[in-house]
């Protein structure tokens, strides 16, 4: 036995007449699990005698992503590393860094030419959305290696047709601030306290660590949003910054998006159980059909237009003329308690899957 990453493996030497299916049956594992443990195999029908295969031995039953209070940046990174070790087909990279030089992870899962993007935690006190994306990543990967469907969605078909890119936490510094995980002796913390009216209660903080609302930062009528907000200096929320894309987090998101040809994007926020899907008439006709499917699987209300500009979804629809959505998960006052997680999950998992399907 040996360990590759976090997974206990045994080695198997292929003999004459064996196929991957026969080997998987011999070890009592699924064919998909065996294929996932051997990502170098390009054609599962072409294995030869003498070839050495990794055979996973660790159970898939213990979940990695556990919904819990104060789920922050380090918890996310630890879970991503564990998931990548267990599911070697998960690819992890970075889109850039935050004000405090934290790397902003991006995860790719799937191998299709169609590209779809989901993101979460643009707003610091909406960190429960990071948990939603992380749990979906785990559930989706597990369903793929197990060869299972989720509801009526064929996961193998989705995986092979679509490459899903996840940015689970756009605003790591802000999330850490909300959770009280910033060095209280640092100058940047002292400045955040000043911006917060000398209060150390950051539960109402949506901005990045410099007091800029990252979802008011994109070049989609940014000047109009500045006038509407009326904020002229850093604040816990609603300050659009001194210029579009002034913050490293929004620049990273813009450059990442420009480097891809996304067929659809969804930004996950809280709260209200609403889905915003239009912007200034730039949304394509097919968005109306897609939003109806999202409503059917979630029960959320669809809203085409709202008096708002400069958001990530707005910019994407404006510049790409492709379907873009802002999904407001859950009900209540931000930050939503983690006790709401499974109720929210039951409504948004259909949106996650439908976004890959349409």
Coordinates of N, CA and C in Angstrom, one line a residue, residues 7 36 60 64 82-91 137-138 141-143 145:
X7 N -4.9 9.9 -0.6 CA -5.7 8.7 -0.9 C -4.8 7.5 -0.8
X36 N -10.6 7.8 -12.4 CA -10.3 9.1 -11.7 C -8.9 8.9 -11.0
X60 N -15.3 6.5 0.2 CA -15.8 7.8 -0.3 C -16.9 8.3 0.7
X64 N -15.9 15.6 3.3 CA -14.7 16.5 3.5 C -15.2 17.9 3.9
X82 N -7.7 18.8 0.3 CA -8.2 17.4 0.5 C -9.0 16.9 -0.6
X83 N -9.9 17.7 -1.2 CA -10.7 17.3 -2.3 C -9.8 17.0 -3.5
X84 N -8.8 17.8 -3.8 CA -7.9 17.6 -4.9 C -7.1 16.3 -4.8
X85 N -6.7 16.0 -3.5 CA -6.0 14.8 -3.3 C -6.8 13.6 -3.5
X86 N -8.1 13.7 -3.1 CA -9.0 12.5 -3.2 C -9.5 12.3 -4.7
X87 N -9.8 13.5 -5.3 CA -10.3 13.5 -6.7 C -9.3 14.1 -7.6
X88 N -8.4 13.4 -8.1 CA -7.2 14.0 -8.9 C -7.6 14.7 -10.1
X89 N -8.9 14.5 -10.6 CA -9.3 15.2 -11.8 C -9.7 16.7 -11.5
X90 N -9.8 17.1 -10.2 CA -10.0 18.4 -9.8 C -8.8 19.2 -10.0
X91 N -8.8 20.3 -10.8 CA -7.7 21.2 -11.1 C -7.8 22.5 -10.3
X137 N -19.0 21.2 -5.1 CA -17.8 20.7 -5.7 C -17.6 19.2 -5.2
X138 N -17.8 19.0 -3.9 CA -17.6 17.7 -3.4 C -18.7 16.7 -3.9
X141 N -18.2 15.9 -7.6 CA -17.0 15.0 -7.8 C -17.3 13.6 -7.4
X142 N -18.0 13.5 -6.2 CA -18.3 12.1 -5.7 C -19.3 11.4 -6.6
X143 N -20.3 12.1 -7.1 CA -21.3 11.5 -8.0 C -20.6 11.1 -9.3
X145 N -17.4 10.1 -9.8 CA -16.5 8.9 -9.6 C -17.4 7.7 -9.2

